[in-house]
Short mmCIF file of C-alpha atoms in Angstrom, two decimals:
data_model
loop_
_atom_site.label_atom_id
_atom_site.label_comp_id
_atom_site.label_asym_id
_atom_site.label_seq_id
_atom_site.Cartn_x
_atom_site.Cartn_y
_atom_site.Cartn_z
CA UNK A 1 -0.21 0.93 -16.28
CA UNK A 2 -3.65 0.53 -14.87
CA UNK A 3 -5.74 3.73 -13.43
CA UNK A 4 -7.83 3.01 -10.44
CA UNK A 5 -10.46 5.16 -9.83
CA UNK A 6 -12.45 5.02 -5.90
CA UNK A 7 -15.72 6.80 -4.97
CA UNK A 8 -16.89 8.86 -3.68
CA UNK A 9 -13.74 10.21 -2.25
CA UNK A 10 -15.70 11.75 1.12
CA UNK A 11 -18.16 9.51 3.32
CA UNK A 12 -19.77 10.67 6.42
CA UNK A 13 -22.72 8.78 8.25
CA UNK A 14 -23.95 8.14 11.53
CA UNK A 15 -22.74 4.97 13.38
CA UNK A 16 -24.96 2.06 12.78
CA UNK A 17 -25.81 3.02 9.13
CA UNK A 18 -24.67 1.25 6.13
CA UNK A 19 -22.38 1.66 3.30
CA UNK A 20 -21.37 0.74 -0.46
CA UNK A 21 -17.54 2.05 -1.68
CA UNK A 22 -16.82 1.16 -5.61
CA UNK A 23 -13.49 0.99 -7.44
CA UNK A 24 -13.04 0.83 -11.29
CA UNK A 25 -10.14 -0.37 -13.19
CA UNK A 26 -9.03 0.64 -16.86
CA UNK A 27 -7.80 -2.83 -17.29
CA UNK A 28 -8.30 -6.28 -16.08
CA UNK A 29 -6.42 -7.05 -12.99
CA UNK A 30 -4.51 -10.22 -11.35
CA UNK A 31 -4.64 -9.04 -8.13
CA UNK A 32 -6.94 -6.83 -6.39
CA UNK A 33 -6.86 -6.08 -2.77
CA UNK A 34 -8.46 -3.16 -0.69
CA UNK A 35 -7.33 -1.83 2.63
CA UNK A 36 -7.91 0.17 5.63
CA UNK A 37 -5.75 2.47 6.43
CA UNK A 38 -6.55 3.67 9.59
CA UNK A 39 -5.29 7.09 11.92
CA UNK A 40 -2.01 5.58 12.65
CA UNK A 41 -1.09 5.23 8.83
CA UNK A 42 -1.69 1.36 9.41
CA UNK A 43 -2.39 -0.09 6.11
CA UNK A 44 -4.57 -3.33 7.15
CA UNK A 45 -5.36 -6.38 4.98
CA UNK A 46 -9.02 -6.40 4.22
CA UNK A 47 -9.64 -8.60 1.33
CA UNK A 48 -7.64 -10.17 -1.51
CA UNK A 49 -10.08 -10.56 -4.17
CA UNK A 50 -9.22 -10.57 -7.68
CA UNK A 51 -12.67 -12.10 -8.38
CA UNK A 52 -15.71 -13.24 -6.62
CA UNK A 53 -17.23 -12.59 -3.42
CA UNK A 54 -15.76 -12.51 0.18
CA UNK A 55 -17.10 -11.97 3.48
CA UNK A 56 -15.69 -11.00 7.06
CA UNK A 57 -17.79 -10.05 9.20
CA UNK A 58 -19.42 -6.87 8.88
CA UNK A 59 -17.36 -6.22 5.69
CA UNK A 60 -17.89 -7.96 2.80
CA UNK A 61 -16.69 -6.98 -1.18
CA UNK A 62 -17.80 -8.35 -4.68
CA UNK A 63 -15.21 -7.77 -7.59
CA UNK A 64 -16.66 -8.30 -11.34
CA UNK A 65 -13.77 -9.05 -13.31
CA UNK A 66 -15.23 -9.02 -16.66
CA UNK A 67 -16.96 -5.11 -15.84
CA UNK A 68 -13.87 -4.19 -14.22
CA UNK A 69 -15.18 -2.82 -10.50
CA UNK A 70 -15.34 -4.00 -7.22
CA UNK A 71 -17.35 -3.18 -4.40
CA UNK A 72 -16.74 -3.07 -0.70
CA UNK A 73 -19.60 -3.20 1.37
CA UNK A 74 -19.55 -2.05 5.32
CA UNK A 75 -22.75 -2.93 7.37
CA UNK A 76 -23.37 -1.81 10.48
CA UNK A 77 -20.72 0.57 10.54
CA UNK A 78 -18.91 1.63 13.81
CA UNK A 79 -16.69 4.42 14.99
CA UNK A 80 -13.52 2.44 14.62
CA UNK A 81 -14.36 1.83 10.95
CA UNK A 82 -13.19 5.39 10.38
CA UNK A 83 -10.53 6.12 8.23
CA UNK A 84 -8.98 5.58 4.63
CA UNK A 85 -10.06 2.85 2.27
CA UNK A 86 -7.92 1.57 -0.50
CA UNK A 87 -8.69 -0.39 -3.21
CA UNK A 88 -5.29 -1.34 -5.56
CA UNK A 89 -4.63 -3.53 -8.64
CA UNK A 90 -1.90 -5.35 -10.54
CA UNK A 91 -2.80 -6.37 -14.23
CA UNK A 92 0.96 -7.94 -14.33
CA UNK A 93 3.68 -8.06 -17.06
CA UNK A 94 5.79 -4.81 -16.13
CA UNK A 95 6.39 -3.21 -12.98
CA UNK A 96 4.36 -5.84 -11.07
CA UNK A 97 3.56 -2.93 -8.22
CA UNK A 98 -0.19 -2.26 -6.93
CA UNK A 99 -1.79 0.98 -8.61
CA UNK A 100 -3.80 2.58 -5.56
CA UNK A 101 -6.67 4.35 -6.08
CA UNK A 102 -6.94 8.01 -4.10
CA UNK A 103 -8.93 6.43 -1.58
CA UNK A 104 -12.60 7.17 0.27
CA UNK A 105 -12.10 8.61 3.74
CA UNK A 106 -14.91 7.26 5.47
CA UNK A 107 -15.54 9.04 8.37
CA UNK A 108 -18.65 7.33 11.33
CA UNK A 109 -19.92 9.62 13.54
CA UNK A 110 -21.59 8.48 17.15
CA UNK B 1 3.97 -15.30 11.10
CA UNK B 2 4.95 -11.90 12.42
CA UNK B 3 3.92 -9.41 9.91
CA UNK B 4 6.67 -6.87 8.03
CA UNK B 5 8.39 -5.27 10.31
CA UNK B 6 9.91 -1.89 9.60
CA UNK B 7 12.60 0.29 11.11
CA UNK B 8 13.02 3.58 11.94
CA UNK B 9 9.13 4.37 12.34
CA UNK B 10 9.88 7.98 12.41
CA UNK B 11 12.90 9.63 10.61
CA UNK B 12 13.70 13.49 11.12
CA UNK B 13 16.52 14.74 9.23
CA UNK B 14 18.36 18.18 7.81
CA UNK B 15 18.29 18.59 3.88
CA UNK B 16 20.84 17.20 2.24
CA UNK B 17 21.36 13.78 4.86
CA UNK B 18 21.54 10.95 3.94
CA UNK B 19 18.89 8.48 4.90
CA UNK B 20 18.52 4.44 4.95
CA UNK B 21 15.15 2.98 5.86
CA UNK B 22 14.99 -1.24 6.78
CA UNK B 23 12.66 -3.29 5.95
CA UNK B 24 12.11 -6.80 7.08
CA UNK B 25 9.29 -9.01 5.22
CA UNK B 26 7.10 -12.11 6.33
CA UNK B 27 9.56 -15.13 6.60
CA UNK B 28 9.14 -17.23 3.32
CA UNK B 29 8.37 -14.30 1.41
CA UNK B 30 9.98 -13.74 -1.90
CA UNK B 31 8.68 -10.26 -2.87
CA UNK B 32 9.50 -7.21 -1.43
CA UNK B 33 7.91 -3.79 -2.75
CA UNK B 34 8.64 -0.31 -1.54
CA UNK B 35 6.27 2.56 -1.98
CA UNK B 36 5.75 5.92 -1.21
CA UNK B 37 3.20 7.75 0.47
CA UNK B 38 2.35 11.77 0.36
CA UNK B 39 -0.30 13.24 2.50
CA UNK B 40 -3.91 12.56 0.57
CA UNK B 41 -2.57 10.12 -1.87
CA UNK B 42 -2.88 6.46 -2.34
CA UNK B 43 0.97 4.69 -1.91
CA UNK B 44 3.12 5.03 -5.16
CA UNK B 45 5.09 1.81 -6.14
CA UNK B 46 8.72 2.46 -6.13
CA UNK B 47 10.58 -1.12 -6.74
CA UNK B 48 10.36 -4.50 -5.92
CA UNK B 49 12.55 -7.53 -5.34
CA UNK B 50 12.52 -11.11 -6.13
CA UNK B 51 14.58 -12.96 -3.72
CA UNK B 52 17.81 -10.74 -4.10
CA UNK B 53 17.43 -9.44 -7.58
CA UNK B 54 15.66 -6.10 -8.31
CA UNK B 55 13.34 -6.89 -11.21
CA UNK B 56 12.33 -3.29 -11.66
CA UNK B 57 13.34 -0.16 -10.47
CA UNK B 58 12.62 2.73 -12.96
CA UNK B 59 9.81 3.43 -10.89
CA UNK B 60 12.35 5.20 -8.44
CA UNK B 61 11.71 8.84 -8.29
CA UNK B 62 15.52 9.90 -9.08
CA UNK B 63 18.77 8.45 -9.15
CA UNK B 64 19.02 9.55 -5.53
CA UNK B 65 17.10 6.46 -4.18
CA UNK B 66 18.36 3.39 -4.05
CA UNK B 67 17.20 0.03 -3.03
CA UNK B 68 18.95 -3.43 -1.82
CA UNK B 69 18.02 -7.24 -0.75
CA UNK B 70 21.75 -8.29 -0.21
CA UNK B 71 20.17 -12.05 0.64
CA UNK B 72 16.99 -12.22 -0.43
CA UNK B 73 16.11 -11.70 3.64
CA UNK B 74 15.68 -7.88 4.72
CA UNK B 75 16.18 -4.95 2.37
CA UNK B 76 16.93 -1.02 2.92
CA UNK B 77 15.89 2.13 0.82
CA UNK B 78 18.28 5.03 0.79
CA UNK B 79 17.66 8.42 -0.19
CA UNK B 80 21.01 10.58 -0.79
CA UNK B 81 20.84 14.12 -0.49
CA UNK B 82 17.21 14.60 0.52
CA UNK B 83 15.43 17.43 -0.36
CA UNK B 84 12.07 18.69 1.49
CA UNK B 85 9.86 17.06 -1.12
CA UNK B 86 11.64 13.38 0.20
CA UNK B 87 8.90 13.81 3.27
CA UNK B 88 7.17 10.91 2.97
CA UNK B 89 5.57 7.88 4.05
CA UNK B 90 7.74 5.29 2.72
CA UNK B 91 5.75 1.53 3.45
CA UNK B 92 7.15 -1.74 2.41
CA UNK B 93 5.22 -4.99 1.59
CA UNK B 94 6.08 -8.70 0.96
CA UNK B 95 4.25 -11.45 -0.92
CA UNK B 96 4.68 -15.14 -1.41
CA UNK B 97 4.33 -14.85 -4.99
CA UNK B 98 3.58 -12.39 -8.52
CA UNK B 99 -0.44 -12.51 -7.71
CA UNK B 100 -0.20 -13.43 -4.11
CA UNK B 101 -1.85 -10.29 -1.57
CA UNK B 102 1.18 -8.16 -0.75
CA UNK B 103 1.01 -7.47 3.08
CA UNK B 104 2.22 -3.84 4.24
CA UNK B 105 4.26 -2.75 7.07
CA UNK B 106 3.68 0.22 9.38
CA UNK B 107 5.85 2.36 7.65
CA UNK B 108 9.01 4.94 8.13
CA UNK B 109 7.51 8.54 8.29
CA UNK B 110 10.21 10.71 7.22
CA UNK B 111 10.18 14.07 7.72
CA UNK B 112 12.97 16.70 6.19
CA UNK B 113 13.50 20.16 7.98
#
């Protein structure tokens, strides 16, 4: 299966500051998705994006398919952004399960 | 659209229960993944469905768990004889399709004393 490697794996910053979170693949994927998982264990929906670039809000992400990363990008950041952030692939044929990466625990300080 | 809904969210048990975790996925869904969770770690795939047939389950971590999707609707994970390293996060997802975005549930936090 694929590896999926996050960084960095700590984050701390001040609220209002920016920030860039990358995620590398050992093999082209079909699916790529990251998350949020916040205190609560919640695992939220951030973006599907197997390719391309997509923007909500404050959050935006850029995956380069042929290079094999992708990039979430969190402007502005506030308190509530804190947490655990996920990115996960499927390359398909096989198990057909998302590989998660450990994760960056991004933690924004007031 | 009501999101995948799973039940119990909390699970305390005695080594060597039994267990069964539900999970119920978004309406018109036809995939249904289970994974597993440890404290620091990303969620580990366990199995998935397709409707009602299990297309792969040799990601299960022993012959202890057990998955089923009698009608293609809501599906249950059971662990038999858990041990203390069962404590888990288990979190189950649902997609429309193969390379559609799976979409998690809160999860079943299950703890073994």
């Amino acid at each position: 299966g694929i590896q999926v490697e996050q960084s960095p794996p700590d984050l701390i910053l001040q609220e209002g500051a920016n920030s860039t979170l990358r995620c590398n693949f050992s093999d082209s994927v079909n699916n790529l998705q990251w998350f949020h998982q916040n205190p609560w264990g919640q695992l939220i929906n951030l973006f599907y994006i197997p390719s391309g670039t997509k923007q909500n809000g404050r959050l935006s992400a850029t995956t380069v398919a042929t290079e094999r990363y992708s990039l979430l990008y969190i402007s502005s950041s506030q308190t509530t952004d804190s947490g655990v952030y996920f990115c996960a692939g499927y390359s398909g044929g096989g198990a057909d399960g998302l590989t998660f990466g450990k994760g960056t625990h991004l933690i924004i300080q007031p | 659209d009501t999101g995948v809904s799973q039940n119990p969210r909390h699970k305390i048990t005695k080594r060597g229960q039994n267990v069964t975790f539900r999970c119920d996925p978004i309406s018109e869904h036809n995939r249904l993944y289970w994974y597993r969770q440890t404290l620091g770690q990303g969620p580990e795939f366990l199995t998935y469905f397709q409707n009602e047939a299990q297309l792969e389950k040799s990601r299960l971590l022993s012959d202890r768990f057990s998955a089923e999707r009698p009608k293609g609707s809501f599906s249950t994970l059971e662990i038999q004889r858990t041990e203390q390293g069962d404590s888990a996060m288990y979190l189950c997802a649902s997609s429309f399709w193969a390379d559609q975005p799976q979409h998690f549930g809160d999860g079943t936090r299950l703890s073994i004393l």
